[in-house]
Coordinates of C-alpha atoms in Angstrom, one line a residue:
M28 CA -85.4 99.0 28.8
R29 CA -83.7 97.2 31.1
K30 CA -84.3 93.6 30.1
C31 CA -83.5 94.3 26.2
D32 CA -80.7 92.4 26.4
G33 CA -81.1 89.7 24.0
Y34 CA -82.6 92.1 21.1
I35 CA -80.0 93.4 20.6
Y36 CA -78.4 90.2 18.3
L37 CA -80.9 89.8 16.7
D38 CA -81.2 93.9 15.0
M39 CA -78.1 93.5 14.1
L40 CA -78.5 89.9 12.6
A41 CA -81.3 91.7 10.6
A42 CA -78.9 94.5 9.3
L43 CA -76.2 92.2 8.7
S44 CA -79.2 90.7 6.1
I45 CA -80.2 93.6 4.2
C46 CA -76.3 94.6 3.8
L47 CA -75.7 91.1 2.3
F48 CA -78.4 91.2 0.4
I49 CA -78.1 94.3 -1.0
V50 CA -74.0 93.0 -1.5
F51 CA -74.6 90.3 -3.2
A52 CA -77.5 91.8 -5.7
L53 CA -75.6 94.8 -7.0
F54 CA -72.6 92.3 -7.8
P55 CA -74.0 90.7 -10.6
I56 CA -75.3 93.8 -12.2
F57 CA -71.3 95.3 -11.8
D58 CA -69.7 92.5 -13.6
Q59 CA -72.5 92.4 -15.8
L60 CA -71.8 96.1 -16.8
K61 CA -68.3 95.8 -16.7
L62 CA -68.1 93.2 -19.2
N63 CA -71.2 95.5 -21.5
K64 CA -68.4 97.6 -21.3
K65 CA -65.7 95.7 -22.3
N66 CA -67.4 94.5 -25.4
M67 CA -68.0 98.0 -26.3
L68 CA -64.4 99.1 -26.3
L69 CA -63.6 96.0 -28.3
R70 CA -66.5 97.0 -31.1
T71 CA -64.9 100.1 -31.2
E72 CA -61.9 98.9 -31.6
A73 CA -63.0 96.4 -34.5
H74 CA -64.4 99.7 -36.4
Y75 CA -61.8 101.5 -36.0
L76 CA -59.6 98.5 -37.7
L77 CA -62.5 98.2 -40.1
Y78 CA -62.1 102.0 -40.9
E79 CA -58.2 102.0 -40.8
K80 CA -57.7 98.9 -43.4
L81 CA -60.7 100.0 -45.9
T82 CA -58.7 103.2 -45.8
A83 CA -55.3 102.1 -46.5
F84 CA -57.0 99.7 -49.2
A85 CA -58.6 102.6 -51.2
D86 CA -55.4 104.7 -51.1
G87 CA -53.8 102.0 -52.6
E88 CA -51.4 101.2 -49.4
I89 CA -52.8 97.8 -48.9
E90 CA -54.0 94.8 -50.9
A91 CA -57.0 92.7 -50.5
V92 CA -55.6 89.9 -48.9
P93 CA -57.0 87.7 -45.5
T94 CA -55.0 89.3 -42.2
E95 CA -54.7 88.5 -38.6
I96 CA -53.8 91.6 -36.3
T97 CA -53.7 92.2 -32.6
R98 CA -54.7 94.5 -30.1
Q99 CA -54.8 94.7 -26.9
N100 CA -54.7 91.1 -26.6
H101 CA -57.3 90.3 -28.6
L102 CA -57.5 89.2 -31.9
F103 CA -59.0 90.7 -34.9
T104 CA -59.2 88.6 -38.5
L105 CA -59.7 90.7 -41.2
N106 CA -61.7 89.2 -44.4
W107 CA -61.9 91.0 -48.2
G108 CA -64.7 89.8 -50.3
V109 CA -67.3 91.2 -53.2
P110 CA -70.5 92.6 -51.4
N111 CA -73.4 91.1 -53.6
G112 CA -75.1 93.2 -56.7
F113 CA -71.8 95.4 -56.0
P114 CA -68.5 94.1 -58.3
E115 CA -66.9 97.4 -58.6
M116 CA -66.9 97.1 -54.2
V117 CA -64.8 94.8 -51.7
E118 CA -66.1 94.6 -49.0
G119 CA -63.5 93.9 -45.3
C120 CA -65.0 92.5 -42.4
I121 CA -63.0 91.8 -39.1
Q122 CA -64.2 88.8 -36.7
Y123 CA -63.4 89.0 -32.9
Q124 CA -64.6 87.5 -29.8
N125 CA -66.0 89.2 -27.7
A126 CA -66.1 89.3 -23.2
F127 CA -68.9 86.9 -23.2
G128 CA -66.6 84.4 -26.0
K129 CA -69.3 85.0 -28.9
R130 CA -67.7 85.7 -32.3
E131 CA -68.5 89.3 -34.2
E132 CA -68.4 90.5 -37.3
V133 CA -68.2 94.0 -38.6
C134 CA -68.3 94.4 -41.9
D135 CA -68.0 97.9 -44.4
A136 CA -67.4 98.2 -48.4
T137 CA -64.8 100.2 -50.4
K138 CA -64.9 101.3 -54.0
K139 CA -61.6 98.9 -55.7

């Protein structure tokens, strides 16, 4: 054990490389989780907005006019239409851009 001065650097290098490998392997996973959480919050907000607007339409408070809504620094586009085969219904669709840059759409219908 008297002449083992050089091995401490090799051990430190091995430990550092293992730590760096763990850090760089886990960072993308945490980043992906963060983006997925943001997408879930955006989807929840889109569902909430759609429910709010469909309820207001069913109560006669608003008309079926395309609208752009900004909430939490995100743009949601509300479009109205008639679902196929159900002329007595009105369909509302909310479109938004998710955290990955993809365009998503959430639709639901209510009676006229």
